[in-house]
mmCIF file of C-alpha atoms in Angstrom:
data_model
loop_
_atom_site.group_PDB
_atom_site.id
_atom_site.type_symbol
_atom_site.label_atom_id
_atom_site.label_comp_id
_atom_site.label_asym_id
_atom_site.label_seq_id
_atom_site.Cartn_x
_atom_site.Cartn_y
_atom_site.Cartn_z
ATOM 1 C CA UNK A 1 -118.785 -87.351 16.003
ATOM 2 C CA UNK A 2 -118.690 -84.514 18.636
ATOM 3 C CA UNK A 3 -116.192 -85.280 21.116
ATOM 4 C CA UNK A 4 -115.599 -83.700 24.654
ATOM 5 C CA UNK A 5 -112.873 -83.608 26.417
ATOM 6 C CA UNK A 6 -112.563 -83.524 30.357
ATOM 7 C CA UNK A 7 -109.924 -82.527 31.894
ATOM 8 C CA UNK A 8 -108.338 -80.993 35.148
ATOM 9 C CA UNK A 9 -105.993 -78.685 33.337
ATOM 10 C CA UNK A 10 -105.266 -77.599 29.804
ATOM 11 C CA UNK A 11 -102.465 -75.448 28.627
ATOM 12 C CA UNK A 12 -101.598 -72.976 29.362
ATOM 13 C CA UNK A 13 -102.920 -74.175 33.306
ATOM 14 C CA UNK A 14 -99.800 -77.211 33.188
ATOM 15 C CA UNK A 15 -98.389 -78.965 35.773
ATOM 16 C CA UNK A 16 -97.024 -81.899 34.293
ATOM 17 C CA UNK A 17 -96.626 -84.187 30.846
ATOM 18 C CA UNK A 18 -100.506 -84.791 31.264
ATOM 19 C CA UNK A 19 -101.336 -81.065 30.004
ATOM 20 C CA UNK A 20 -99.517 -81.214 26.506
ATOM 21 C CA UNK A 21 -100.539 -84.976 26.531
ATOM 22 C CA UNK A 22 -104.260 -83.670 26.357
ATOM 23 C CA UNK A 23 -103.768 -80.500 24.089
ATOM 24 C CA UNK A 24 -102.158 -82.835 21.400
ATOM 25 C CA UNK A 25 -105.151 -85.336 21.872
ATOM 26 C CA UNK A 26 -107.276 -82.252 20.987
ATOM 27 C CA UNK A 27 -105.980 -80.546 18.902
ATOM 28 C CA UNK A 28 -105.117 -84.030 16.535
ATOM 29 C CA UNK A 29 -108.826 -84.778 16.529
ATOM 30 C CA UNK A 30 -109.787 -82.107 15.722
ATOM 31 C CA UNK A 31 -107.036 -81.562 12.404
ATOM 32 C CA UNK A 32 -109.343 -85.249 11.959
ATOM 33 C CA UNK A 33 -112.325 -85.442 8.853
ATOM 34 C CA UNK A 34 -113.621 -88.512 11.233
ATOM 35 C CA UNK A 35 -114.372 -86.478 13.913
ATOM 36 C CA UNK A 36 -116.963 -83.852 13.780
ATOM 37 C CA UNK A 37 -116.242 -81.354 16.796
ATOM 38 C CA UNK A 38 -113.780 -81.207 19.419
ATOM 39 C CA UNK A 39 -114.884 -79.555 22.925
ATOM 40 C CA UNK A 40 -112.567 -79.166 26.075
ATOM 41 C CA UNK A 41 -114.036 -78.697 29.719
ATOM 42 C CA UNK A 42 -111.716 -77.844 32.366
ATOM 43 C CA UNK A 43 -111.943 -76.478 35.692
ATOM 44 C CA UNK A 44 -108.865 -74.137 36.045
ATOM 45 C CA UNK A 45 -110.439 -70.257 35.666
ATOM 46 C CA UNK A 46 -113.444 -69.350 33.562
ATOM 47 C CA UNK A 47 -114.535 -68.742 30.288
ATOM 48 C CA UNK A 48 -115.027 -70.020 26.722
ATOM 49 C CA UNK A 49 -112.546 -69.434 23.738
ATOM 50 C CA UNK A 50 -111.950 -71.363 20.160
ATOM 51 C CA UNK A 51 -108.549 -72.232 19.645
ATOM 52 C CA UNK A 52 -106.840 -74.438 17.100
ATOM 53 C CA UNK A 53 -110.871 -75.497 15.868
ATOM 54 C CA UNK A 54 -111.123 -76.399 19.823
ATOM 55 C CA UNK A 55 -113.440 -75.308 22.027
ATOM 56 C CA UNK A 56 -112.103 -74.945 25.043
ATOM 57 C CA UNK A 57 -114.513 -74.203 28.310
ATOM 58 C CA UNK A 58 -112.955 -73.033 31.644
ATOM 59 C CA UNK A 59 -115.796 -73.897 33.939
ATOM 60 C CA UNK A 60 -114.436 -72.167 37.351
ATOM 61 C CA UNK A 61 -112.138 -73.606 39.334
ATOM 62 C CA UNK A 62 -112.306 -76.724 41.499
ATOM 63 C CA UNK A 63 -110.553 -77.861 44.935
ATOM 64 C CA UNK A 64 -107.672 -79.442 44.263
ATOM 65 C CA UNK A 65 -106.605 -81.585 47.650
ATOM 66 C CA UNK A 66 -109.421 -83.751 48.165
ATOM 67 C CA UNK A 67 -110.639 -85.149 45.007
ATOM 68 C CA UNK A 68 -113.911 -86.392 46.673
ATOM 69 C CA UNK A 69 -114.942 -83.017 46.620
ATOM 70 C CA UNK A 70 -112.909 -82.202 43.090
ATOM 71 C CA UNK A 71 -115.767 -84.554 42.166
ATOM 72 C CA UNK A 72 -119.007 -83.123 43.541
ATOM 73 C CA UNK A 73 -117.976 -79.606 42.692
ATOM 74 C CA UNK A 74 -117.578 -80.812 38.629
ATOM 75 C CA UNK A 75 -121.302 -82.731 38.962
ATOM 76 C CA UNK A 76 -123.326 -80.091 38.193
ATOM 77 C CA UNK A 77 -120.882 -77.900 36.083
ATOM 78 C CA UNK A 78 -120.777 -80.821 33.556
ATOM 79 C CA UNK A 79 -124.592 -82.623 34.146
ATOM 80 C CA UNK A 80 -125.978 -81.127 31.651
ATOM 81 C CA UNK A 81 -123.110 -80.101 28.966
ATOM 82 C CA UNK A 82 -122.109 -83.740 28.391
ATOM 83 C CA UNK A 83 -125.465 -85.215 26.355
ATOM 84 C CA UNK A 84 -124.566 -82.474 23.830
ATOM 85 C CA UNK A 85 -121.664 -85.329 23.077
ATOM 86 C CA UNK A 86 -121.235 -87.995 21.096
ATOM 87 C CA UNK A 87 -118.602 -88.885 23.158
ATOM 88 C CA UNK A 88 -116.514 -87.952 26.818
ATOM 89 C CA UNK A 89 -112.784 -88.869 27.153
ATOM 90 C CA UNK A 90 -111.254 -88.532 30.425
ATOM 91 C CA UNK A 91 -107.857 -86.844 31.103
ATOM 92 C CA UNK A 92 -105.482 -86.967 33.929
ATOM 93 C CA UNK A 93 -107.655 -88.954 36.389
ATOM 94 C CA UNK A 94 -108.727 -86.457 39.223
ATOM 95 C CA UNK A 95 -112.273 -86.436 37.248
ATOM 96 C CA UNK A 96 -112.960 -89.743 36.439
ATOM 97 C CA UNK A 97 -115.023 -90.982 38.873
ATOM 98 C CA UNK A 98 -117.430 -87.612 38.042
ATOM 99 C CA UNK A 99 -116.935 -88.765 34.583
ATOM 100 C CA UNK A 100 -117.991 -92.472 35.540
ATOM 101 C CA UNK A 101 -120.472 -91.979 37.174
ATOM 102 C CA UNK A 102 -122.266 -90.526 34.205
ATOM 103 C CA UNK A 103 -121.646 -93.379 32.021
ATOM 104 C CA UNK A 104 -124.892 -95.543 31.252
ATOM 105 C CA UNK A 105 -126.659 -92.790 29.657
ATOM 106 C CA UNK A 106 -127.719 -93.619 26.807
ATOM 107 C CA UNK A 107 -125.511 -90.806 25.310
ATOM 108 C CA UNK A 108 -122.663 -90.213 25.753
ATOM 109 C CA UNK A 109 -119.879 -93.105 25.309
ATOM 110 C CA UNK A 110 -117.272 -92.834 28.134
ATOM 111 C CA UNK A 111 -113.379 -93.578 27.779
ATOM 112 C CA UNK A 112 -110.440 -92.619 29.999
ATOM 113 C CA UNK A 113 -107.322 -92.222 29.774
ATOM 114 C CA UNK A 114 -105.246 -93.932 32.573
ATOM 115 C CA UNK A 115 -101.767 -91.455 32.211
ATOM 116 C CA UNK A 116 -101.099 -92.189 36.377
ATOM 117 C CA UNK A 117 -102.284 -93.572 39.823
ATOM 118 C CA UNK A 118 -104.215 -91.375 40.782
ATOM 119 C CA UNK A 119 -106.446 -93.502 42.716
ATOM 120 C CA UNK A 120 -104.235 -96.321 44.119
ATOM 121 C CA UNK A 121 -102.533 -96.684 47.268
ATOM 122 C CA UNK A 122 -99.122 -93.947 48.426
ATOM 123 C CA UNK A 123 -97.244 -98.045 48.106
ATOM 124 C CA UNK A 124 -97.410 -98.100 44.382
ATOM 125 C CA UNK A 125 -96.010 -95.053 44.086
ATOM 126 C CA UNK A 126 -93.119 -95.196 46.257
ATOM 127 C CA UNK A 127 -94.316 -92.122 47.389
ATOM 128 C CA UNK A 128 -94.183 -90.819 51.228
ATOM 129 C CA UNK A 129 -97.224 -89.361 52.307
ATOM 130 C CA UNK A 130 -97.677 -86.020 54.588
ATOM 131 C CA UNK A 131 -99.650 -85.777 56.928
ATOM 132 C CA UNK A 132 -102.455 -84.970 55.818
ATOM 133 C CA UNK A 133 -102.109 -87.919 52.725
ATOM 134 C CA UNK A 134 -101.375 -90.333 55.475
ATOM 135 C CA UNK A 135 -104.697 -89.478 56.816
ATOM 136 C CA UNK A 136 -105.869 -89.639 53.746
ATOM 137 C CA UNK A 137 -104.286 -93.094 53.244
ATOM 138 C CA UNK A 138 -105.179 -94.426 56.386
ATOM 139 C CA UNK A 139 -109.365 -93.318 56.617
ATOM 140 C CA UNK A 140 -110.334 -92.411 52.988
ATOM 141 C CA UNK A 141 -108.934 -94.651 50.713
ATOM 142 C CA UNK A 142 -110.639 -97.760 52.073
ATOM 143 C CA UNK A 143 -113.866 -95.820 52.374
ATOM 144 C CA UNK A 144 -114.581 -92.646 49.709
ATOM 145 C CA UNK A 145 -111.985 -93.725 47.562
ATOM 146 C CA UNK A 146 -113.231 -96.682 46.793
ATOM 147 C CA UNK A 147 -116.104 -95.171 46.210
ATOM 148 C CA UNK A 148 -113.983 -92.826 43.639
ATOM 149 C CA UNK A 149 -112.595 -96.217 42.301
ATOM 150 C CA UNK A 150 -115.906 -97.989 41.820
ATOM 151 C CA UNK A 151 -117.415 -94.777 39.465
ATOM 152 C CA UNK A 152 -113.393 -95.087 37.291
ATOM 153 C CA UNK A 153 -114.607 -98.642 36.451
ATOM 154 C CA UNK A 154 -118.102 -97.816 35.112
ATOM 155 C CA UNK A 155 -116.441 -95.940 32.106
ATOM 156 C CA UNK A 156 -117.682 -97.879 28.870
ATOM 157 C CA UNK A 157 -113.362 -98.100 28.000
ATOM 158 C CA UNK A 158 -109.896 -97.298 29.744
ATOM 159 C CA UNK A 159 -106.797 -96.350 27.480
ATOM 160 C CA UNK A 160 -103.498 -97.296 29.454
ATOM 161 C CA UNK A 161 -100.828 -95.683 27.814
ATOM 162 C CA UNK A 162 -98.105 -98.293 28.202
ATOM 163 C CA UNK A 163 -98.577 -102.124 28.938
ATOM 164 C CA UNK A 164 -96.996 -101.532 32.241
ATOM 165 C CA UNK A 165 -100.336 -98.928 33.127
ATOM 166 C CA UNK A 166 -102.275 -101.750 31.794
ATOM 167 C CA UNK A 167 -101.152 -104.567 33.104
ATOM 168 C CA UNK A 168 -100.649 -102.819 37.231
ATOM 169 C CA UNK A 169 -104.618 -102.026 36.622
ATOM 170 C CA UNK A 170 -105.392 -105.369 35.988
ATOM 171 C CA UNK A 171 -103.685 -106.718 39.002
ATOM 172 C CA UNK A 172 -105.637 -104.119 41.428
ATOM 173 C CA UNK A 173 -108.872 -105.920 40.100
ATOM 174 C CA UNK A 174 -109.856 -103.829 36.093
ATOM 175 C CA UNK A 175 -111.278 -105.817 33.443
ATOM 176 C CA UNK A 176 -108.981 -106.445 30.536
ATOM 177 C CA UNK A 177 -111.653 -106.646 28.477
ATOM 178 C CA UNK A 178 -111.940 -102.821 28.798
ATOM 179 C CA UNK A 179 -108.104 -101.977 28.536
ATOM 180 C CA UNK A 180 -107.000 -101.227 25.276
ATOM 181 C CA UNK A 181 -102.847 -99.591 25.021
ATOM 182 C CA UNK A 182 -102.571 -96.695 23.380
ATOM 183 C CA UNK A 183 -99.037 -94.682 23.959
ATOM 184 C CA UNK A 184 -99.151 -91.214 24.501
ATOM 185 C CA UNK A 185 -97.773 -89.739 20.459
ATOM 186 C CA UNK A 186 -94.668 -87.198 20.127
ATOM 187 C CA UNK A 187 -95.428 -83.721 19.772
ATOM 188 C CA UNK A 188 -94.485 -82.838 15.823
ATOM 189 C CA UNK A 189 -93.901 -79.265 16.853
ATOM 190 C CA UNK A 190 -90.715 -80.178 19.320
ATOM 191 C CA UNK A 191 -87.956 -78.767 17.698
ATOM 192 C CA UNK A 192 -85.646 -81.729 17.699
ATOM 193 C CA UNK A 193 -81.605 -81.526 16.282
ATOM 194 C CA UNK A 194 -81.143 -84.409 13.476
ATOM 195 C CA UNK A 195 -77.507 -84.075 13.601
ATOM 196 C CA UNK A 196 -76.559 -85.314 17.408
ATOM 197 C CA UNK A 197 -74.002 -88.077 18.175
ATOM 198 C CA UNK A 198 -71.374 -88.358 19.742
ATOM 199 C CA UNK A 199 -68.353 -86.128 18.290
ATOM 200 C CA UNK A 200 -65.949 -84.426 20.520
ATOM 201 C CA UNK A 201 -66.790 -82.071 22.849
ATOM 202 C CA UNK A 202 -63.370 -82.038 24.832
ATOM 203 C CA UNK A 203 -63.636 -85.440 24.835
ATOM 204 C CA UNK A 204 -66.099 -85.600 27.261
ATOM 205 C CA UNK A 205 -69.719 -87.271 27.383
ATOM 206 C CA UNK A 206 -73.101 -85.267 28.387
ATOM 207 C CA UNK A 207 -75.529 -87.060 30.062
ATOM 208 C CA UNK A 208 -78.748 -85.607 30.406
ATOM 209 C CA UNK A 209 -81.832 -85.666 32.841
ATOM 210 C CA UNK A 210 -84.845 -84.058 32.786
ATOM 211 C CA UNK A 211 -87.986 -84.002 35.596
ATOM 212 C CA UNK A 212 -88.702 -83.700 38.658
ATOM 213 C CA UNK A 213 -86.147 -84.622 41.637
ATOM 214 C CA UNK A 214 -88.317 -86.701 43.897
ATOM 215 C CA UNK A 215 -87.313 -89.674 45.743
ATOM 216 C CA UNK A 216 -89.123 -92.342 42.810
ATOM 217 C CA UNK A 217 -87.397 -90.625 40.333
ATOM 218 C CA UNK A 218 -84.021 -92.320 41.150
ATOM 219 C CA UNK A 219 -81.475 -89.485 40.701
ATOM 220 C CA UNK A 220 -79.490 -90.595 43.353
ATOM 221 C CA UNK A 221 -78.181 -93.571 40.717
ATOM 222 C CA UNK A 222 -77.640 -91.606 38.092
ATOM 223 C CA UNK A 223 -75.382 -89.847 40.379
ATOM 224 C CA UNK A 224 -73.735 -92.424 41.626
ATOM 225 C CA UNK A 225 -73.033 -93.319 38.623
ATOM 226 C CA UNK A 226 -71.882 -89.913 36.765
ATOM 227 C CA UNK A 227 -69.155 -90.638 40.441
ATOM 228 C CA UNK A 228 -68.174 -94.736 39.446
ATOM 229 C CA UNK A 229 -67.362 -93.276 35.632
ATOM 230 C CA UNK A 230 -64.680 -91.611 33.884
ATOM 231 C CA UNK A 231 -63.960 -88.362 34.868
ATOM 232 C CA UNK A 232 -64.921 -87.181 30.664
ATOM 233 C CA UNK A 233 -68.824 -88.202 32.184
ATOM 234 C CA UNK A 234 -70.773 -85.232 33.393
ATOM 235 C CA UNK A 235 -74.114 -84.554 33.899
ATOM 236 C CA UNK A 236 -76.734 -82.131 33.275
ATOM 237 C CA UNK A 237 -80.108 -82.149 36.011
ATOM 238 C CA UNK A 238 -83.533 -80.096 34.359
ATOM 239 C CA UNK A 239 -85.919 -79.943 37.006
ATOM 240 C CA UNK A 240 -87.009 -79.505 40.288
ATOM 241 C CA UNK A 241 -88.560 -81.282 43.388
ATOM 242 C CA UNK A 242 -88.141 -82.070 47.139
ATOM 243 C CA UNK A 243 -84.953 -84.074 46.560
ATOM 244 C CA UNK A 244 -82.982 -81.405 44.740
ATOM 245 C CA UNK A 245 -81.579 -80.173 48.959
ATOM 246 C CA UNK A 246 -80.565 -84.121 49.126
ATOM 247 C CA UNK A 247 -79.478 -85.012 45.883
ATOM 248 C CA UNK A 248 -76.556 -81.340 46.122
ATOM 249 C CA UNK A 249 -74.895 -82.754 49.488
ATOM 250 C CA UNK A 250 -74.567 -86.324 47.411
ATOM 251 C CA UNK A 251 -72.908 -84.880 44.631
ATOM 252 C CA UNK A 252 -70.734 -82.468 47.338
ATOM 253 C CA UNK A 253 -70.338 -86.063 49.419
ATOM 254 C CA UNK A 254 -68.967 -87.816 46.038
ATOM 255 C CA UNK A 255 -66.813 -84.529 44.677
ATOM 256 C CA UNK A 256 -68.148 -84.546 41.529
ATOM 257 C CA UNK A 257 -69.602 -80.762 41.614
ATOM 258 C CA UNK A 258 -66.911 -79.984 38.439
ATOM 259 C CA UNK A 259 -69.422 -83.095 36.660
ATOM 260 C CA UNK A 260 -72.692 -82.593 37.749
ATOM 261 C CA UNK A 261 -74.798 -79.371 36.868
ATOM 262 C CA UNK A 262 -78.245 -78.677 38.278
ATOM 263 C CA UNK A 263 -80.453 -76.097 36.648
ATOM 264 C CA UNK A 264 -83.680 -75.906 37.936
ATOM 265 C CA UNK A 265 -86.810 -75.894 35.825
ATOM 266 C CA UNK A 266 -86.984 -75.025 32.764
ATOM 267 C CA UNK A 267 -89.873 -74.131 30.833
ATOM 268 C CA UNK A 268 -91.134 -76.321 27.719
ATOM 269 C CA UNK A 269 -90.638 -74.426 24.730
ATOM 270 C CA UNK A 270 -86.670 -74.413 26.221
ATOM 271 C CA UNK A 271 -86.171 -77.345 26.568
ATOM 272 C CA UNK A 272 -85.263 -78.669 23.269
ATOM 273 C CA UNK A 273 -82.204 -76.560 23.698
ATOM 274 C CA UNK A 274 -80.781 -78.954 26.673
ATOM 275 C CA UNK A 275 -81.375 -82.176 24.641
ATOM 276 C CA UNK A 276 -79.505 -80.436 21.766
ATOM 277 C CA UNK A 277 -76.139 -80.004 23.902
ATOM 278 C CA UNK A 278 -76.668 -83.935 25.025
ATOM 279 C CA UNK A 279 -74.910 -86.930 23.890
ATOM 280 C CA UNK A 280 -76.895 -89.629 26.179
ATOM 281 C CA UNK A 281 -80.236 -88.950 27.668
ATOM 282 C CA UNK A 282 -81.123 -90.902 30.995
ATOM 283 C CA UNK A 283 -84.533 -91.903 32.888
ATOM 284 C CA UNK A 284 -83.292 -93.810 36.183
ATOM 285 C CA UNK A 285 -86.582 -94.389 38.018
ATOM 286 C CA UNK A 286 -87.463 -96.570 40.702
ATOM 287 C CA UNK A 287 -90.816 -96.706 39.940
ATOM 288 C CA UNK A 288 -93.347 -97.906 37.170
ATOM 289 C CA UNK A 289 -93.760 -94.693 35.925
ATOM 290 C CA UNK A 290 -96.868 -94.862 34.206
ATOM 291 C CA UNK A 291 -95.308 -93.483 30.395
ATOM 292 C CA UNK A 292 -92.381 -91.144 30.134
ATOM 293 C CA UNK A 293 -92.769 -88.129 28.025
ATOM 294 C CA UNK A 294 -89.070 -86.588 28.010
ATOM 295 C CA UNK A 295 -87.796 -90.050 26.473
ATOM 296 C CA UNK A 296 -90.045 -89.774 23.242
ATOM 297 C CA UNK A 297 -88.239 -85.876 23.399
ATOM 298 C CA UNK A 298 -84.948 -87.384 23.806
ATOM 299 C CA UNK A 299 -85.572 -89.650 21.030
ATOM 300 C CA UNK A 300 -87.281 -86.787 18.673
ATOM 301 C CA UNK A 301 -83.673 -85.234 19.266
ATOM 302 C CA UNK A 302 -81.816 -87.967 17.996
ATOM 303 C CA UNK A 303 -80.280 -89.303 21.541
ATOM 304 C CA UNK A 304 -79.147 -92.292 22.548
ATOM 305 C CA UNK A 305 -82.108 -93.162 26.158
ATOM 306 C CA UNK A 306 -80.839 -95.662 29.455
ATOM 307 C CA UNK A 307 -83.590 -96.183 31.207
ATOM 308 C CA UNK A 308 -84.459 -98.559 34.110
ATOM 309 C CA UNK A 309 -86.610 -101.989 33.184
ATOM 310 C CA UNK A 310 -89.726 -101.125 35.374
ATOM 311 C CA UNK A 311 -93.036 -99.156 33.942
ATOM 312 C CA UNK A 312 -93.878 -97.267 30.593
ATOM 313 C CA UNK A 313 -90.103 -96.126 30.260
ATOM 314 C CA UNK A 314 -89.196 -99.947 29.226
ATOM 315 C CA UNK A 315 -91.948 -100.377 26.893
ATOM 316 C CA UNK A 316 -90.659 -97.303 25.217
ATOM 317 C CA UNK A 317 -86.476 -98.542 24.972
ATOM 318 C CA UNK A 318 -86.732 -101.833 23.037
ATOM 319 C CA UNK A 319 -82.735 -102.273 23.558
ATOM 320 C CA UNK A 320 -82.046 -104.373 26.453
ATOM 321 C CA UNK A 321 -78.492 -103.095 27.352
ATOM 322 C CA UNK A 322 -80.023 -99.901 27.716
ATOM 323 C CA UNK A 323 -82.418 -100.824 30.437
ATOM 324 C CA UNK A 324 -81.220 -102.409 33.197
ATOM 325 C CA UNK A 325 -82.514 -102.563 36.824
ATOM 326 C CA UNK A 326 -83.566 -99.650 39.003
ATOM 327 C CA UNK A 327 -81.109 -98.495 41.923
ATOM 328 C CA UNK A 328 -78.261 -100.302 40.546
ATOM 329 C CA UNK A 329 -75.897 -97.225 39.658
ATOM 330 C CA UNK A 330 -73.041 -99.948 38.820
ATOM 331 C CA UNK A 331 -75.320 -101.667 36.033
ATOM 332 C CA UNK A 332 -76.837 -97.899 35.108
ATOM 333 C CA UNK A 333 -73.202 -96.493 34.841
ATOM 334 C CA UNK A 334 -72.696 -99.861 32.155
ATOM 335 C CA UNK A 335 -75.613 -98.805 30.090
ATOM 336 C CA UNK A 336 -74.796 -95.009 29.973
ATOM 337 C CA UNK A 337 -71.133 -95.810 28.790
ATOM 338 C CA UNK A 338 -72.973 -98.676 25.621
ATOM 339 C CA UNK A 339 -74.647 -95.388 24.946
ATOM 340 C CA UNK A 340 -71.787 -92.907 24.411
ATOM 341 C CA UNK A 341 -70.255 -95.595 22.863
ATOM 342 C CA UNK A 342 -72.818 -96.629 20.546
ATOM 343 C CA UNK A 343 -74.815 -93.010 20.638
ATOM 344 C CA UNK A 344 -74.610 -91.952 16.703
ATOM 345 C CA UNK A 345 -76.298 -95.505 15.675
ATOM 346 C CA UNK A 346 -78.790 -95.471 18.246
ATOM 347 C CA UNK A 347 -79.839 -91.778 18.062
ATOM 348 C CA UNK A 348 -80.885 -92.171 14.483
ATOM 349 C CA UNK A 349 -82.700 -95.646 14.950
ATOM 350 C CA UNK A 350 -84.291 -93.931 18.182
ATOM 351 C CA UNK A 351 -85.658 -90.980 15.945
ATOM 352 C CA UNK A 352 -87.333 -93.212 12.817
ATOM 353 C CA UNK A 353 -88.578 -95.706 15.715
ATOM 354 C CA UNK A 354 -90.283 -92.619 17.258
ATOM 355 C CA UNK A 355 -91.875 -91.194 14.415
ATOM 356 C CA UNK A 356 -93.296 -94.490 13.203
ATOM 357 C CA UNK A 357 -94.863 -95.217 16.683
ATOM 358 C CA UNK A 358 -95.843 -92.354 18.284
ATOM 359 C CA UNK A 359 -96.219 -90.429 15.533
ATOM 360 C CA UNK A 360 -100.013 -88.370 15.496
ATOM 361 C CA UNK A 361 -101.551 -90.293 12.911
ATOM 362 C CA UNK A 362 -100.597 -93.713 14.217
ATOM 363 C CA UNK A 363 -102.420 -93.037 17.876
ATOM 364 C CA UNK A 364 -105.010 -90.654 17.287
ATOM 365 C CA UNK A 365 -105.954 -93.236 14.203
ATOM 366 C CA UNK A 366 -105.827 -96.047 17.098
ATOM 367 C CA UNK A 367 -108.033 -93.617 19.728
ATOM 368 C CA UNK A 368 -110.864 -93.291 17.193
ATOM 369 C CA UNK A 369 -110.921 -96.675 16.108
ATOM 370 C CA UNK A 370 -111.328 -97.244 19.324
ATOM 371 C CA UNK A 371 -114.223 -94.310 20.323
ATOM 372 C CA UNK A 372 -116.113 -95.643 16.936
ATOM 373 C CA UNK A 373 -116.323 -98.903 18.273
ATOM 374 C CA UNK A 374 -117.637 -98.128 21.469
ATOM 375 C CA UNK A 375 -120.563 -95.813 19.477
ATOM 376 C CA UNK A 376 -120.817 -99.177 17.427
ATOM 377 C CA UNK A 377 -121.578 -100.990 20.901
ATOM 378 C CA UNK A 378 -118.204 -103.712 20.033
ATOM 379 C CA UNK A 379 -115.793 -104.279 23.273
ATOM 380 C CA UNK A 380 -112.906 -102.817 22.895
#
């Protein structure tokens, strides 16, 4: 089977966890004896290279401002290339419409991973649109936006990376019969420590957050939770975003400057050291986030993980004591305390859990099974 992966960006060009997941998928497909070849087509530069057994074709740059224009620009670059593949897998959403538009030919079959809510109204992501985005929300989304979404639906199948994603897409009218839930996989190359517990670190509990500093990530509730906990609890916040100044002001207003540290953006290859110094990982989001790669990483590092009971993260964190209502800092504080007091046991269980349920062997096998069913003319 010859597989082509279409994505706006491919490492080393990254925007977030989606590109990391794309590279992992490509590598593991290329390693499988059920796949003959893998090629990636991206729009983040020029040139062709072969790396890790994968042909990477960078087909020039296209606008990342307007999705309609992105897809129009991508069409002539893709239409004469896709027929060389048995199956096309679209990743990272922006170019899903053009892949859907290329569906319906004798060849290839098409699959799109649903790893964001790119074509949904901003109300779904709890994002505050800027002036141009507000204009698109009012004019583009009800018109050309609907056309884009129509083409996304034309793909032969969709992979939802969590049950929460599947449920939301079905709610918006996508066919449940075309959606298969397959989570993201852990990165086996991610360096982890296996000796992390709740050993005494001068009597402190180190709480870690890794991610964007935006409203929907709910970091303000983590800061409130730290302020509500005893002084032995400290938080390290890794990441950056438009809310950083506001969050720093909140820290000063609560008088917890000596207990909350902002470390800014950290390169992906250096993040593992942050997990190694932590006792508890917290994901305090207040929106239905599609997944949560940082949660997998924290579990690989042997950490107990606390999250809010919404979206994809709640699919991963199964222990109800470690989930709480979004926006409830007192419940978040109680879950952090529980995680700290039971850290060693929970951390060891988390390592075993993600290594079994989210291993590349398990995840890629499910994806290839789906490919083969589609090529045999079967349903998802």
